[in-house]
mmCIF file of C-alpha atoms in Angstrom:
data_model
loop_
_atom_site.group_PDB
_atom_site.id
_atom_site.type_symbol
_atom_site.label_atom_id
_atom_site.label_comp_id
_atom_site.label_asym_id
_atom_site.label_seq_id
_atom_site.Cartn_x
_atom_site.Cartn_y
_atom_site.Cartn_z
ATOM 1 C CA UNK W 18 -195.021 59.842 85.012
ATOM 2 C CA UNK W 19 -195.356 56.090 85.150
ATOM 3 C CA UNK W 20 -194.196 55.301 81.858
ATOM 4 C CA UNK W 21 -190.682 57.461 82.362
ATOM 5 C CA UNK W 22 -189.921 55.150 85.316
ATOM 6 C CA UNK W 23 -186.557 53.374 85.445
ATOM 7 C CA UNK W 24 -186.693 49.947 86.763
ATOM 8 C CA UNK W 25 -183.806 47.711 88.200
ATOM 9 C CA UNK W 26 -183.689 43.961 87.680
ATOM 10 C CA UNK W 27 -181.597 42.636 90.348
ATOM 11 C CA UNK W 28 -181.217 39.172 92.079
ATOM 12 C CA UNK W 29 -181.864 38.742 95.851
ATOM 13 C CA UNK W 30 -178.254 38.158 97.443
ATOM 14 C CA UNK W 31 -177.712 34.567 98.041
ATOM 15 C CA UNK W 32 -180.578 32.887 96.025
ATOM 16 C CA UNK W 33 -180.670 33.199 92.571
ATOM 17 C CA UNK W 34 -183.899 31.179 91.955
ATOM 18 C CA UNK W 35 -186.272 33.057 94.276
ATOM 19 C CA UNK W 36 -188.128 35.320 92.000
ATOM 20 C CA UNK W 37 -187.966 39.109 90.828
ATOM 21 C CA UNK W 38 -186.229 42.035 92.421
ATOM 22 C CA UNK W 39 -186.931 45.537 91.416
ATOM 23 C CA UNK W 40 -187.535 49.011 92.202
ATOM 24 C CA UNK W 41 -191.031 50.353 91.009
ATOM 25 C CA UNK W 42 -193.268 53.281 91.308
ATOM 26 C CA UNK W 43 -195.845 53.037 94.244
ATOM 27 C CA UNK W 44 -199.383 52.054 94.079
ATOM 28 C CA UNK W 45 -201.876 53.446 96.359
ATOM 29 C CA UNK W 46 -201.526 50.315 99.008
ATOM 30 C CA UNK W 47 -197.568 51.043 99.058
ATOM 31 C CA UNK W 48 -198.339 54.010 101.162
ATOM 32 C CA UNK W 49 -199.424 52.052 104.098
ATOM 33 C CA UNK W 50 -196.303 49.886 103.588
ATOM 34 C CA UNK W 51 -194.286 53.244 103.750
ATOM 35 C CA UNK W 52 -196.066 54.198 107.045
ATOM 36 C CA UNK W 53 -195.780 50.704 108.823
ATOM 37 C CA UNK W 54 -192.161 50.050 107.721
ATOM 38 C CA UNK W 55 -191.258 53.412 109.324
ATOM 39 C CA UNK W 56 -193.153 53.213 112.275
ATOM 40 C CA UNK W 57 -191.873 49.316 112.761
ATOM 41 C CA UNK W 58 -188.298 49.914 112.201
ATOM 42 C CA UNK W 59 -187.830 53.171 113.716
ATOM 43 C CA UNK W 60 -189.409 51.797 116.992
ATOM 44 C CA UNK W 61 -187.470 48.658 116.811
ATOM 45 C CA UNK W 62 -183.887 49.926 115.884
ATOM 46 C CA UNK W 63 -184.053 53.477 117.690
ATOM 47 C CA UNK W 64 -186.756 53.348 120.202
ATOM 48 C CA UNK W 65 -189.210 55.974 118.538
ATOM 49 C CA UNK W 66 -192.416 56.273 120.161
ATOM 50 C CA UNK W 67 -196.111 57.207 119.048
ATOM 51 C CA UNK W 68 -195.030 60.897 118.433
ATOM 52 C CA UNK W 69 -193.083 59.575 115.569
ATOM 53 C CA UNK W 70 -195.665 57.189 114.290
ATOM 54 C CA UNK W 71 -198.179 60.275 114.107
ATOM 55 C CA UNK W 72 -195.573 62.476 112.176
ATOM 56 C CA UNK W 73 -195.103 59.599 109.438
ATOM 57 C CA UNK W 74 -198.831 59.073 109.078
ATOM 58 C CA UNK W 75 -199.435 62.731 108.577
ATOM 59 C CA UNK W 76 -196.577 63.179 106.396
ATOM 60 C CA UNK W 77 -197.576 60.283 103.981
ATOM 61 C CA UNK W 78 -201.418 60.777 104.159
ATOM 62 C CA UNK W 79 -200.547 64.399 103.224
ATOM 63 C CA UNK W 80 -198.705 63.328 100.259
ATOM 64 C CA UNK W 81 -201.513 60.910 99.011
ATOM 65 C CA UNK W 82 -204.119 63.768 99.734
ATOM 66 C CA UNK W 83 -202.294 66.517 97.898
ATOM 67 C CA UNK W 84 -199.266 65.017 96.047
ATOM 68 C CA UNK W 85 -198.368 66.099 92.800
ATOM 69 C CA UNK W 86 -197.928 63.079 90.652
ATOM 70 C CA UNK W 87 -196.324 64.994 87.842
ATOM 71 C CA UNK W 88 -193.294 65.954 90.177
ATOM 72 C CA UNK W 89 -193.667 63.819 93.110
ATOM 73 C CA UNK W 90 -193.137 60.046 93.468
ATOM 74 C CA UNK W 91 -192.481 57.393 95.788
ATOM 75 C CA UNK W 92 -190.293 54.311 94.835
ATOM 76 C CA UNK W 93 -190.760 50.725 96.208
ATOM 77 C CA UNK W 94 -188.100 47.984 96.424
ATOM 78 C CA UNK W 95 -189.977 44.663 95.756
ATOM 79 C CA UNK W 96 -188.279 41.548 96.368
ATOM 80 C CA UNK W 97 -190.223 38.259 95.437
ATOM 81 C CA UNK W 98 -193.597 40.373 95.399
ATOM 82 C CA UNK W 99 -192.937 41.856 99.058
ATOM 83 C CA UNK W 100 -192.421 45.752 99.759
ATOM 84 C CA UNK W 101 -188.709 45.806 101.122
ATOM 85 C CA UNK W 102 -187.899 49.354 101.179
ATOM 86 C CA UNK W 103 -188.748 52.984 99.768
ATOM 87 C CA UNK W 104 -187.845 56.468 99.219
ATOM 88 C CA UNK W 105 -189.952 59.456 98.100
ATOM 89 C CA UNK W 106 -189.450 62.725 96.510
ATOM 90 C CA UNK W 107 -191.679 65.633 97.294
ATOM 91 C CA UNK W 108 -192.080 69.212 96.134
ATOM 92 C CA UNK W 109 -191.044 72.026 98.320
ATOM 93 C CA UNK W 110 -191.495 74.614 95.675
ATOM 94 C CA UNK W 111 -190.906 75.107 91.860
ATOM 95 C CA UNK W 112 -187.162 74.620 92.228
ATOM 96 C CA UNK W 113 -186.535 72.381 95.434
ATOM 97 C CA UNK W 114 -187.619 68.802 96.138
ATOM 98 C CA UNK W 115 -187.585 66.982 99.187
ATOM 99 C CA UNK W 116 -185.981 63.558 99.790
ATOM 100 C CA UNK W 117 -188.389 61.496 102.143
ATOM 101 C CA UNK W 118 -189.090 58.172 103.721
ATOM 102 C CA UNK W 119 -185.735 56.430 102.823
ATOM 103 C CA UNK W 120 -185.972 52.989 104.643
ATOM 104 C CA UNK W 121 -184.396 49.621 103.547
ATOM 105 C CA UNK W 122 -185.965 46.625 105.618
ATOM 106 C CA UNK W 123 -183.191 44.824 107.533
ATOM 107 C CA UNK W 124 -182.877 41.761 105.431
ATOM 108 C CA UNK W 125 -182.519 43.690 102.225
ATOM 109 C CA UNK W 126 -179.548 45.956 103.282
ATOM 110 C CA UNK W 127 -176.128 45.744 102.128
ATOM 111 C CA UNK W 128 -177.414 44.706 98.618
ATOM 112 C CA UNK W 129 -177.088 48.124 96.913
ATOM 113 C CA UNK W 130 -180.973 48.823 97.220
ATOM 114 C CA UNK W 131 -180.363 52.218 99.032
ATOM 115 C CA UNK W 132 -178.084 53.405 96.248
ATOM 116 C CA UNK W 133 -180.309 52.525 93.721
ATOM 117 C CA UNK W 134 -183.247 54.255 95.147
ATOM 118 C CA UNK W 135 -181.328 57.371 95.836
ATOM 119 C CA UNK W 136 -180.249 57.257 92.132
ATOM 120 C CA UNK W 137 -183.815 56.843 91.095
ATOM 121 C CA UNK W 138 -184.832 59.906 93.292
ATOM 122 C CA UNK W 139 -182.047 62.005 91.939
ATOM 123 C CA UNK W 140 -182.680 60.979 88.151
ATOM 124 C CA UNK W 141 -186.351 62.040 88.703
ATOM 125 C CA UNK W 142 -185.572 65.244 90.157
ATOM 126 C CA UNK W 143 -183.318 66.056 87.442
ATOM 127 C CA UNK W 144 -185.868 64.890 84.956
ATOM 128 C CA UNK W 145 -188.454 67.428 86.500
ATOM 129 C CA UNK W 146 -185.927 70.310 86.519
ATOM 130 C CA UNK W 147 -185.441 70.862 90.249
ATOM 131 C CA UNK W 148 -182.567 72.856 91.040
ATOM 132 C CA UNK W 149 -181.985 71.072 94.492
ATOM 133 C CA UNK W 150 -182.853 68.472 96.772
ATOM 134 C CA UNK W 151 -183.225 69.033 100.472
ATOM 135 C CA UNK W 152 -183.650 66.087 103.175
ATOM 136 C CA UNK W 153 -183.748 65.881 106.830
ATOM 137 C CA UNK W 154 -181.897 63.163 108.621
ATOM 138 C CA UNK W 155 -180.546 62.263 112.086
ATOM 139 C CA UNK W 156 -177.027 62.396 113.139
ATOM 140 C CA UNK W 157 -177.521 58.763 114.464
ATOM 141 C CA UNK W 158 -178.362 57.258 110.923
ATOM 142 C CA UNK W 159 -174.851 56.867 109.932
ATOM 143 C CA UNK W 160 -175.281 54.390 106.935
ATOM 144 C CA UNK W 161 -177.756 56.665 105.383
ATOM 145 C CA UNK W 162 -175.455 59.693 105.984
ATOM 146 C CA UNK W 163 -172.786 58.085 104.435
ATOM 147 C CA UNK W 164 -174.922 57.335 101.045
ATOM 148 C CA UNK W 165 -176.291 60.914 101.057
ATOM 149 C CA UNK W 166 -172.544 62.477 101.217
ATOM 150 C CA UNK W 167 -171.350 59.805 98.437
ATOM 151 C CA UNK W 168 -173.943 61.376 96.035
ATOM 152 C CA UNK W 169 -172.834 64.968 96.958
ATOM 153 C CA UNK W 170 -175.123 66.012 99.492
ATOM 154 C CA UNK W 171 -174.103 68.235 102.389
ATOM 155 C CA UNK W 172 -174.928 69.539 105.543
ATOM 156 C CA UNK W 173 -176.476 72.800 105.424
ATOM 157 C CA UNK W 174 -178.283 73.351 108.921
ATOM 158 C CA UNK W 175 -177.879 71.320 112.492
ATOM 159 C CA UNK W 176 -180.448 71.813 115.036
ATOM 160 C CA UNK W 177 -181.283 69.987 118.237
ATOM 161 C CA UNK W 178 -185.006 68.486 118.413
ATOM 162 C CA UNK W 179 -186.920 66.499 120.834
ATOM 163 C CA UNK W 180 -188.417 63.553 119.167
ATOM 164 C CA UNK W 181 -189.879 60.397 120.672
ATOM 165 C CA UNK W 182 -188.648 61.724 124.112
ATOM 166 C CA UNK W 183 -185.292 61.814 122.897
ATOM 167 C CA UNK W 184 -182.985 64.717 122.130
ATOM 168 C CA UNK W 185 -181.759 64.248 118.455
ATOM 169 C CA UNK W 186 -179.393 66.182 116.616
ATOM 170 C CA UNK W 187 -181.485 66.773 113.224
ATOM 171 C CA UNK W 188 -179.623 67.590 109.843
ATOM 172 C CA UNK W 189 -180.651 69.477 106.856
ATOM 173 C CA UNK W 190 -178.669 68.264 103.859
ATOM 174 C CA UNK W 191 -178.794 69.622 100.341
ATOM 175 C CA UNK W 192 -177.567 68.652 96.746
ATOM 176 C CA UNK W 193 -177.464 71.439 94.021
ATOM 177 C CA UNK W 194 -178.295 69.740 90.783
ATOM 178 C CA UNK W 195 -175.813 71.329 88.471
ATOM 179 C CA UNK W 196 -174.668 69.530 85.320
ATOM 180 C CA UNK W 197 -176.275 66.189 85.012
ATOM 181 C CA UNK W 198 -174.005 63.282 86.290
ATOM 182 C CA UNK W 199 -175.110 60.121 84.930
ATOM 183 C CA UNK W 200 -172.699 57.859 86.946
ATOM 184 C CA UNK W 201 -173.198 57.667 90.512
ATOM 185 C CA UNK W 202 -171.216 54.399 91.164
ATOM 186 C CA UNK W 203 -168.189 55.920 92.468
ATOM 187 C CA UNK W 204 -167.889 53.869 95.570
#
């Protein structure tokens, strides 16, 4: 629910007078940002092709069409009125959520936004009584993988996959949501 969202106020590093910085829940137009940012960043940084673009478009459009706004959410990092990162949490089944669409714009990296987005998603999953969260990532995404590990996610499955004409090692990570751990900032 929108009234249950947690917002983070944080100054953009290096510029204390340039306006608001926050994590907020999405509005409809943000879903186009999620698609565009993934296509652009994965193309530029990892040489992904149109097949990845189609995969992202379909997943986000499916969320828009059939998403459960009581148990699913997308959050946006907003810096000075501009979307600068995102993360989503979707429902796989009654007990399992899936972390999706985690990305931070290059100029917003290393400022704690990724950690705060993951915290937000975990808090939401616990609030909605999920028992676990899974996610799929690629072995080459070392920064994201370090963050997932710092929160207690563990690799539970590995598979080779051809994506964008490349053989990738995909990893399924899982976090069991046991006792609530309010403090995530151990690193």
